[in-house]
Amino acid sequence: MGRMGKIQKLRRNYRPPSALAFTAILQGTWEVLMTATTQGLTDGGLAGLIWPYIWTSLGSALSWPPWLRWHRWLHSTSGGQYHWVSEFAPPQYQKVMSYFIGWMSTLSWQAGTASEPFLVGTLIQACAIVMYPDYAPTNWQGTLMVIAVTIVVWFLNIWGSRAMPLIQNIMLVIHVFGFLIIVLWALAPRNTAKVTFTQFTNDGGWNSMGLSLMIGQISAIYGCIYAGITVPRAMAWSCILNGALGLVFLISYMFMMTDVDAALNDPTYYPHIWVSRQAVSPGGVVALNVIPTILIFAGTVSFNLSTSRQTWAFARDRGLPFSNWIGHVDRKLEVPSNAVTITCLTTTALSLINIGSDVAFNAIISLNIVSLMITCTFPIGCVLWRRWRHPELLPRSRWSLGRWGIPVNLCGFLYSIHTFFWCFWPNATPVDKTSFNWAVVMFVGVAIISMAYYFVRRRHVYRGPVVLVEGWKGQ
């Protein structure tokens, strides 16, 4: 932190095991694949979920931050991508590019944080539907559940932060041993291998199967996305663990999806609930649903913690309005309490979309992914520029890809652009105001506001984090 010109203000109490637990639960691959596959089943079907998951896993690995270049201090800041852009961008553009990516990174984390309380709240609502068939759920009731979950997360991340490493370790055990597909293997009816691996579906009304497949890959992408030497190692092992669990789960889950139309039309709006109904009683369905709900809630707490720290870091670097207030750290608790509050308020605001739109979740995860992909595109592109024009200025690294660096970075760059484009599309056609993917409006709106704010108020205040780094000379 000293080499980056920063003062350590936040508590760092995550050791290697708890760091692994934190990142594994944050990703929560099999839980997300279980609960967030509606678009993939609509636009792609059984095989349309499996094959995109494989190429998405590969593409995500190629655009994974460690491939940029590890060195001793680059990744020990909460700033993430906007810090990397600040370091690797051409000097004359580093400030404005870093500022833009700081806003896009904040947008990505905030949207991602909003998506998980949405899942938890509506999963609780789904349990009520299973147990009480006469219950007629409404969107506003689901939104109230999301807000209630957000309040609990707010409390835990401010006053329960000291206990988080222990809680995350317990959740990792549940994440591994609560692998629900074992129950479904034993009890649920199954498809043939031919149907599972070759049956594609185009229920979105698109004019070709290929187009439908590209649009439906958002389910696989959402399942694959998510300081010091501990975190890189934890990220690597959590990706391996979650990737393997996710692939086994997804293939098994698609074997048991014997009627896609019936699953998509389940009263709970969750296809995995329909699959569980084929295997166990209503009480058993609720019991099976509790485990992923608890794990996604744990991931929500982790996501909120990461998001609040990223938001705090950007405010600390004078990138946001009310930076002094957002960048405040409670001295007693050693947590960015105001940033946690802002994050929870943003989640609440985004949850209101659900009241007027049946595809609110799709809009939120689309916003999460497109803003994330733009934050991957810029730093990878800046590293490619450095490798090509000024390789002598690349920092000394702990390890390097050597001659494979440029091909790997180029593939990651192209994959990020590919994903960015397809995640703006709606679930189905024709499109009206309730089925429109509002992510494009929110993304463009934030991009315009952020740049207008930069030129009006922040260009003389924001300098970019790299100017504080020891030894940086603005080459």
Coordinates of C-alpha atoms in Angstrom, one line a residue:
M1 CA 0.0 0.0 0.0
G2 CA 2.9 2.3 0.8
R3 CA 4.4 1.8 -2.7
M4 CA 1.0 2.8 -4.2
G5 CA 0.8 6.0 -2.1
K6 CA -2.1 4.7 0.0
I7 CA -2.7 4.4 3.7
Q8 CA -4.1 1.0 4.9
K9 CA -7.5 1.8 6.4
L10 CA -9.6 -1.3 6.0
R11 CA -9.2 -4.5 8.0
R12 CA -7.6 -7.3 6.1
N13 CA -8.5 -10.5 8.0
Y14 CA -8.8 -13.0 5.1
R15 CA -6.1 -15.7 5.2
P16 CA -5.6 -18.2 2.4
P17 CA -8.4 -20.6 3.4
S18 CA -10.9 -17.9 4.0
A19 CA -9.8 -16.1 0.8
L20 CA -10.5 -19.2 -1.1
A21 CA -13.9 -19.5 0.6
F22 CA -14.7 -15.9 -0.2
T23 CA -13.9 -16.1 -3.9
A24 CA -15.6 -19.5 -4.3
I25 CA -18.8 -18.4 -2.6
L26 CA -18.7 -15.1 -4.5
Q27 CA -18.6 -17.0 -7.8
G28 CA -21.2 -19.6 -6.7
T29 CA -21.2 -21.2 -10.1
W30 CA -23.4 -24.3 -9.6
E31 CA -25.9 -22.3 -7.5
V32 CA -26.2 -19.7 -10.2
L33 CA -26.5 -22.3 -13.0
M34 CA -29.3 -23.9 -11.0
T35 CA -31.3 -20.7 -10.5
A36 CA -30.5 -18.4 -13.4
T37 CA -31.0 -20.4 -16.5
T38 CA -34.3 -19.2 -17.8
Q39 CA -32.8 -17.2 -20.7
G40 CA -30.5 -20.0 -21.7
L41 CA -33.3 -22.5 -21.8
T42 CA -35.5 -20.1 -23.8
D43 CA -32.7 -19.2 -26.3
G44 CA -30.7 -22.3 -26.7
G45 CA -32.3 -25.1 -24.8
L46 CA -30.5 -28.1 -23.2
A47 CA -27.5 -28.2 -25.5
G48 CA -27.6 -24.4 -25.8
L49 CA -26.7 -24.2 -22.1
I50 CA -24.0 -26.8 -22.1
W51 CA -21.8 -25.8 -25.1
P52 CA -21.9 -22.0 -24.3
Y53 CA -20.8 -22.8 -20.8
I54 CA -17.7 -24.5 -22.1
W55 CA -16.7 -21.8 -24.5
T56 CA -17.6 -19.1 -21.9
S57 CA -15.4 -20.8 -19.3
L58 CA -12.5 -20.7 -21.8
G59 CA -13.2 -17.1 -22.8
S60 CA -13.5 -16.0 -19.2
A61 CA -10.2 -17.6 -18.4
L62 CA -8.5 -15.8 -21.3
S63 CA -9.9 -12.4 -20.1
W64 CA -9.1 -13.2 -16.5
P65 CA -7.1 -10.4 -14.8
P66 CA -4.0 -12.5 -13.9
W67 CA -3.2 -13.0 -17.5
L68 CA -2.5 -9.3 -17.8
R69 CA 0.7 -9.6 -15.7
W70 CA 1.2 -10.2 -12.0
H71 CA 3.7 -8.2 -10.0
R72 CA 4.2 -7.5 -6.3
W73 CA 1.8 -4.7 -5.8
L74 CA -0.6 -4.2 -8.7
H75 CA -3.5 -6.3 -7.4
S76 CA -3.4 -5.3 -3.7
T77 CA -5.7 -2.3 -4.2
S78 CA -9.5 -2.4 -4.2
G79 CA -9.6 -0.2 -7.3
G80 CA -9.1 -3.2 -9.7
Q81 CA -9.5 -2.4 -13.4
Y82 CA -9.4 1.4 -13.3
H83 CA -6.1 1.1 -11.5
W84 CA -4.7 -1.2 -14.2
V85 CA -5.9 1.2 -16.9
S86 CA -4.3 4.1 -15.1
E87 CA -1.0 2.2 -15.1
F88 CA -0.9 0.7 -18.6
A89 CA -2.8 3.3 -20.7
P90 CA -0.9 5.8 -22.9
P91 CA 0.1 8.7 -20.5
Q92 CA -1.9 11.3 -22.4
Y93 CA -5.1 9.3 -22.0
Q94 CA -4.5 7.5 -18.7
K95 CA -6.5 9.9 -16.6
V96 CA -9.7 10.1 -18.6
M97 CA -9.6 6.4 -19.5
S98 CA -9.0 5.4 -15.9
Y99 CA -11.9 7.7 -14.8
F100 CA -14.3 6.2 -17.3
I101 CA -13.4 2.6 -16.3
G102 CA -13.7 3.5 -12.7
W103 CA -17.3 4.4 -13.3
M104 CA -18.0 1.3 -15.4
S105 CA -16.4 -0.9 -12.8
T106 CA -18.5 0.7 -10.1
L107 CA -21.6 0.2 -12.3
S108 CA -20.7 -3.5 -12.9
W109 CA -20.1 -4.3 -9.2
Q110 CA -23.3 -2.4 -8.2
A111 CA -25.4 -4.2 -10.8
G112 CA -23.9 -7.6 -9.9
T113 CA -24.6 -6.9 -6.2
A114 CA -28.2 -6.1 -7.0
S115 CA -28.7 -9.4 -9.0
E116 CA -28.0 -11.7 -6.0
P117 CA -30.5 -10.2 -3.5
F118 CA -33.0 -10.5 -6.4
L119 CA -32.3 -14.2 -6.6
V120 CA -32.5 -14.7 -2.9
G121 CA -35.7 -12.7 -2.5
T122 CA -37.5 -14.4 -5.3
L123 CA -36.3 -17.9 -4.3
I124 CA -37.9 -17.3 -0.9
Q125 CA -41.0 -16.3 -2.7
A126 CA -40.8 -19.5 -4.8
C127 CA -40.8 -21.6 -1.7
A128 CA -44.0 -19.9 -0.6
I129 CA -45.6 -20.8 -4.0
V130 CA -44.6 -24.4 -3.6
M131 CA -46.0 -24.8 -0.2
Y132 CA -49.1 -22.7 -0.8
P133 CA -50.4 -23.4 -4.3
D134 CA -53.2 -20.8 -3.9
Y135 CA -50.7 -18.0 -3.3
A136 CA -50.7 -15.6 -6.2
P137 CA -47.2 -13.9 -6.2
T138 CA -46.9 -10.3 -7.4
N139 CA -43.8 -8.4 -8.5
W140 CA -44.0 -5.8 -5.8
Q141 CA -44.0 -8.6 -3.1
G142 CA -40.8 -10.0 -4.7
T143 CA -39.3 -6.5 -4.6
L144 CA -40.1 -6.2 -0.9
M145 CA -38.3 -9.5 -0.3
V146 CA -35.2 -8.2 -2.2
I147 CA -35.2 -5.0 0.0
A148 CA -35.5 -7.1 3.2
V149 CA -32.5 -9.3 2.1
T150 CA -30.6 -6.1 1.3
I151 CA -31.2 -4.7 4.8
V152 CA -29.8 -7.9 6.4
V153 CA -26.7 -7.7 4.1
W154 CA -26.2 -4.1 5.1
F155 CA -26.3 -5.0 8.8
L156 CA -23.9 -8.0 8.4
N157 CA -21.3 -6.1 6.3
I158 CA -21.1 -3.2 8.8
W159 CA -21.5 -4.8 12.2
G160 CA -20.7 -8.4 11.4
S161 CA -17.6 -8.0 9.4
R162 CA -15.2 -9.5 11.9
A163 CA -17.1 -12.8 11.7
M164 CA -17.2 -12.9 7.9
P165 CA -14.1 -15.2 7.4
L166 CA -15.4 -17.8 9.7
I167 CA -18.9 -17.7 8.1
Q168 CA -17.3 -17.9 4.6
N169 CA -15.4 -21.0 5.6
I170 CA -18.6 -22.7 6.8
M171 CA -20.3 -21.7 3.5
L172 CA -17.5 -23.3 1.5
V173 CA -18.2 -26.6 3.2
I174 CA -21.9 -26.3 2.3
H175 CA -20.9 -25.2 -1.2
V176 CA -19.0 -28.4 -1.8
F177 CA -21.0 -31.0 0.2
G178 CA -24.4 -29.5 -0.5
F179 CA -24.1 -30.4 -4.1
L180 CA -27.8 -31.0 -4.8
I181 CA -27.4 -32.8 -8.1
I182 CA -26.6 -36.0 -6.1
V183 CA -30.2 -36.1 -4.9
L184 CA -31.6 -35.5 -8.4
W185 CA -29.3 -38.2 -9.9
A186 CA -31.1 -40.7 -7.6
L187 CA -34.7 -39.6 -7.9
A188 CA -35.4 -37.5 -11.0
P189 CA -36.3 -38.8 -14.5
R190 CA -33.7 -38.2 -17.1
N191 CA -33.2 -37.5 -20.8
T192 CA -31.0 -39.5 -23.2
A193 CA -27.5 -38.3 -23.9
K194 CA -28.4 -37.5 -27.5
V195 CA -31.2 -35.2 -26.3
T196 CA -29.1 -33.5 -23.7
F197 CA -26.1 -32.7 -25.9
T198 CA -27.8 -32.1 -29.2
Q199 CA -31.3 -30.6 -28.6
F200 CA -31.2 -26.8 -29.2
T201 CA -34.3 -24.7 -28.7
N202 CA -35.4 -21.3 -30.2
D203 CA -38.3 -20.2 -28.1
G204 CA -37.4 -16.6 -28.2
G205 CA -38.7 -16.2 -31.8
W206 CA -35.4 -15.3 -33.4
N207 CA -34.9 -15.9 -37.1
S208 CA -32.1 -18.4 -36.7
M209 CA -30.8 -20.9 -34.1
G210 CA -27.4 -19.4 -34.2
L211 CA -28.8 -16.0 -33.2
S212 CA -30.8 -17.6 -30.4
L213 CA -27.8 -19.4 -29.1
M214 CA -25.7 -16.2 -29.0
I215 CA -28.4 -14.4 -27.0
G216 CA -29.0 -17.3 -24.6
Q217 CA -25.3 -17.5 -23.7
I218 CA -25.9 -14.8 -21.0
S219 CA -26.9 -17.6 -18.6
A220 CA -23.6 -19.3 -19.0
I221 CA -21.7 -16.0 -18.8
Y222 CA -23.4 -15.0 -15.6
G223 CA -22.5 -18.4 -14.1
C224 CA -18.8 -18.0 -14.9
I225 CA -18.1 -14.4 -13.9
Y226 CA -16.7 -13.9 -10.6
A227 CA -4.5 -8.2 -2.7
G228 CA -1.4 -9.6 -2.3
I229 CA -0.3 -13.1 -3.4
T230 CA -3.1 -14.8 -1.5
V231 CA -5.9 -13.5 -3.7
P232 CA -4.4 -14.6 -7.1
R233 CA -4.0 -18.1 -5.7
A234 CA -7.5 -18.1 -4.2
M235 CA -8.9 -16.9 -7.5
A236 CA -7.1 -19.7 -9.4
W237 CA -8.3 -22.5 -7.1
S238 CA -11.8 -21.1 -6.9
C239 CA -12.1 -21.0 -10.7
I240 CA -10.9 -24.6 -10.9
L241 CA -13.3 -25.7 -8.1
N242 CA -16.3 -23.8 -9.4
G243 CA -15.6 -24.6 -13.1
A244 CA -15.5 -28.3 -12.4
L245 CA -18.6 -28.3 -10.1
G246 CA -20.4 -26.1 -12.6
L247 CA -19.8 -28.4 -15.6
V248 CA -20.8 -31.5 -13.7
F249 CA -23.9 -29.8 -12.3
L250 CA -25.0 -28.3 -15.6
I251 CA -24.7 -31.5 -17.6
S252 CA -26.5 -33.5 -14.9
Y253 CA -29.1 -30.8 -14.6
M254 CA -29.8 -30.8 -18.4
F255 CA -30.2 -34.6 -18.3
M256 CA -33.0 -34.1 -15.8
M257 CA -34.7 -31.2 -17.7
T258 CA -37.1 -33.6 -19.5
D259 CA -39.7 -31.0 -20.5
V260 CA -38.2 -27.5 -21.2
D261 CA -41.6 -25.9 -21.9
A262 CA -43.1 -27.2 -18.6
A263 CA -40.0 -26.1 -16.7
L264 CA -40.1 -22.6 -18.1
N265 CA -43.8 -22.3 -17.3
D266 CA -43.5 -23.4 -13.7
P267 CA -45.6 -21.1 -11.4
T268 CA -42.4 -20.1 -9.5
Y269 CA -40.7 -19.0 -12.7
Y270 CA -37.7 -21.1 -11.7
P271 CA -37.0 -24.2 -14.0
H272 CA -35.0 -25.9 -11.3
I273 CA -38.1 -26.0 -9.0
W274 CA -39.9 -27.9 -11.8
V275 CA -37.1 -30.4 -11.9
S276 CA -37.2 -30.9 -8.1
R277 CA -41.0 -31.4 -8.3
Q278 CA -40.4 -34.5 -10.5
A279 CA -38.1 -36.0 -7.9
V280 CA -39.5 -35.1 -4.4
S281 CA -42.6 -33.9 -2.5
P282 CA -43.4 -30.2 -2.0
G283 CA -41.6 -30.3 1.4
G284 CA -38.6 -31.9 -0.3
V285 CA -38.6 -29.2 -3.0
V286 CA -38.4 -26.5 -0.4
A287 CA -35.7 -28.3 1.5
L288 CA -33.6 -28.7 -1.7
N289 CA -34.2 -25.0 -2.5
V290 CA -33.0 -23.8 0.9
I291 CA -29.4 -24.9 0.3
P292 CA -28.8 -22.8 -2.9
T293 CA -30.8 -19.9 -1.3
I294 CA -28.4 -19.9 1.7
L295 CA -25.3 -20.1 -0.5
I296 CA -26.5 -17.3 -2.8
F297 CA -27.2 -15.2 0.2
A298 CA -23.7 -15.8 1.4
G299 CA -22.5 -14.8 -2.0
T300 CA -24.6 -11.7 -1.7
V301 CA -22.8 -10.7 1.5
S302 CA -19.5 -11.3 -0.2
F303 CA -20.5 -9.4 -3.4
N304 CA -21.7 -6.5 -1.3
L305 CA -18.5 -6.4 0.6
S306 CA -16.4 -6.4 -2.6
T307 CA -18.6 -3.8 -4.2
S308 CA -18.5 -1.4 -1.3
R309 CA -14.7 -1.6 -1.2
Q310 CA -14.4 -0.9 -4.9
T311 CA -16.8 2.0 -4.6
W312 CA -14.9 3.3 -1.6
A313 CA -11.6 3.0 -3.5
F314 CA -12.9 5.1 -6.4
A315 CA -14.3 7.7 -4.0
R316 CA -10.9 7.7 -2.2
D317 CA -9.3 8.6 -5.6
R318 CA -11.8 11.4 -6.0
G319 CA -13.8 9.8 -8.8
L320 CA -17.3 10.0 -7.5
P321 CA -19.7 12.7 -6.3
F322 CA -19.6 13.2 -2.5
S323 CA -16.2 11.4 -2.5
N324 CA -15.4 12.6 1.0
W325 CA -18.5 11.0 2.4
I326 CA -18.5 7.8 0.4
G327 CA -14.7 7.4 1.1
H328 CA -15.2 7.6 4.8
V329 CA -14.0 4.6 6.9
D330 CA -15.4 3.9 10.3
R331 CA -12.3 4.0 12.5
K332 CA -13.7 1.7 15.1
L333 CA -15.2 -1.0 12.8
E334 CA -12.5 -0.4 10.0
V335 CA -15.1 -0.8 7.3
P336 CA -16.3 1.7 4.6
S337 CA -19.7 2.0 6.2
N338 CA -21.0 4.8 3.9
A339 CA -19.9 2.9 0.8
V340 CA -21.8 -0.2 2.1
T341 CA -24.9 2.1 2.6
I342 CA -24.6 3.5 -0.9
T343 CA -24.3 0.0 -2.3
C344 CA -27.4 -1.2 -0.5
L345 CA -29.4 1.9 -1.6
T346 CA -28.3 1.2 -5.2
T347 CA -29.5 -2.4 -4.9
T348 CA -32.9 -1.2 -3.6
A349 CA -33.2 1.3 -6.5
L350 CA -32.5 -1.4 -9.1
S351 CA -34.9 -3.8 -7.5
L352 CA -37.7 -1.4 -8.2
I353 CA -37.4 -2.3 -11.9
N354 CA -39.0 -5.6 -11.0
I355 CA -42.3 -3.9 -10.2
G356 CA -42.9 -2.8 -13.8
S357 CA -41.0 -5.4 -15.8
D358 CA -41.1 -9.2 -15.8
V359 CA -37.6 -9.4 -17.2
A360 CA -35.9 -7.1 -14.6
F361 CA -33.4 -9.8 -13.6
N362 CA -32.2 -10.1 -17.2
A363 CA -31.7 -6.3 -17.4
I364 CA -29.7 -6.3 -14.2
I365 CA -27.4 -9.1 -15.1
S366 CA -27.0 -7.7 -18.6
L367 CA -26.0 -4.4 -17.0
N368 CA -23.6 -6.3 -14.8
I369 CA -22.0 -8.2 -17.6
V370 CA -21.7 -5.4 -20.3
S371 CA -20.1 -3.0 -17.8
L372 CA -17.8 -5.7 -16.6
M373 CA -16.8 -6.6 -20.2
I374 CA -15.9 -3.0 -21.0
T375 CA -13.7 -2.9 -17.9
C376 CA -11.9 -6.0 -19.1
T377 CA -11.6 -4.7 -22.7
F378 CA -9.8 -1.5 -21.7
P379 CA -7.0 -2.9 -19.4
I380 CA -6.3 -5.8 -21.7
G381 CA -6.2 -3.4 -24.7
C382 CA -3.8 -1.1 -22.8
V383 CA -1.5 -4.1 -21.9
L384 CA -1.5 -5.1 -25.6
W385 CA -0.5 -1.5 -26.5
R386 CA 2.3 -1.7 -24.0
R387 CA 3.5 -5.1 -25.2
W388 CA 3.5 -3.9 -28.8
R389 CA 4.9 -0.3 -28.4
H390 CA 6.8 -0.2 -25.1
P391 CA 7.5 -3.6 -23.7
E392 CA 10.4 -2.2 -21.7
L393 CA 8.0 -0.2 -19.6
L394 CA 6.0 -3.2 -18.4
P395 CA 6.5 -3.7 -14.6
R396 CA 8.5 -6.6 -13.3
S397 CA 6.2 -9.6 -12.8
R398 CA 6.2 -12.6 -10.5
W399 CA 5.4 -14.7 -13.5
S400 CA 4.8 -13.9 -17.2
L401 CA 3.2 -15.6 -20.1
G402 CA 6.3 -14.9 -22.2
R403 CA 5.7 -15.3 -26.0
W404 CA 2.1 -16.4 -25.3
G405 CA 1.3 -13.1 -23.7
I406 CA 0.1 -11.3 -26.8
P407 CA -2.0 -14.2 -28.2
V408 CA -3.7 -14.8 -24.8
N409 CA -4.4 -11.1 -24.3
L410 CA -5.7 -10.7 -27.8
C411 CA -8.1 -13.6 -27.4
G412 CA -9.3 -12.2 -24.1
F413 CA -9.7 -8.7 -25.7
L414 CA -11.8 -10.2 -28.6
Y415 CA -13.9 -12.3 -26.2
S416 CA -14.7 -9.3 -24.0
I417 CA -16.0 -7.4 -27.1
H418 CA -18.0 -10.4 -28.2
T419 CA -19.7 -10.7 -24.8
F420 CA -20.3 -7.0 -24.5
F421 CA -22.3 -7.0 -27.8
W422 CA -24.5 -9.9 -27.1
C423 CA -25.5 -9.1 -23.6
F424 CA -27.6 -6.1 -24.7
W425 CA -30.1 -8.2 -26.5
P426 CA -33.6 -8.9 -25.0
N427 CA -34.9 -12.4 -24.2
A428 CA -37.3 -12.7 -27.1
T429 CA -38.8 -10.9 -30.1
P430 CA -41.1 -9.0 -30.8
V431 CA -40.1 -6.5 -28.1
D432 CA -42.3 -4.2 -26.1
K433 CA -41.6 -1.9 -23.1
T434 CA -42.0 -4.7 -20.6
S435 CA -39.7 -7.1 -22.4
F436 CA -37.1 -4.6 -23.6
N437 CA -33.6 -5.0 -22.2
W438 CA -33.2 -1.7 -20.3
A439 CA -29.5 -2.4 -19.6
V440 CA -28.6 -0.5 -22.8
V441 CA -30.4 2.6 -21.5
M442 CA -28.8 2.4 -18.1
F443 CA -25.3 1.7 -19.5
V444 CA -25.4 4.6 -22.0
G445 CA -26.9 6.9 -19.5
V446 CA -24.2 6.3 -16.9
A447 CA -21.5 6.5 -19.5
I448 CA -22.8 10.0 -20.7
I449 CA -23.3 11.3 -17.1
S450 CA -19.9 10.1 -16.0
M451 CA -18.0 11.8 -18.8
A452 CA -20.0 15.0 -18.6
Y453 CA -19.3 15.0 -14.8
Y454 CA -15.6 14.5 -15.6
F455 CA -15.3 17.4 -17.9
V456 CA -17.4 19.7 -15.8
R457 CA -16.2 18.9 -12.3
R458 CA -13.6 16.2 -12.0
R459 CA -10.9 16.7 -14.7
H460 CA -9.0 19.1 -12.4
V461 CA -9.5 16.9 -9.3
Y462 CA -9.1 13.3 -10.4
R463 CA -5.5 12.3 -11.3
G464 CA -5.7 8.6 -11.5
P465 CA -4.2 6.2 -8.9
V466 CA -1.0 5.5 -10.8
V467 CA 0.4 9.0 -10.1
L468 CA 0.7 8.1 -6.5
V469 CA 2.7 4.9 -7.2
E470 CA 6.3 5.0 -6.1
G471 CA 8.6 5.2 -9.0
W472 CA 6.0 6.2 -11.6
K473 CA 7.4 8.9 -13.9
G474 CA 4.5 9.2 -16.4
Q475 CA 6.4 7.5 -19.2

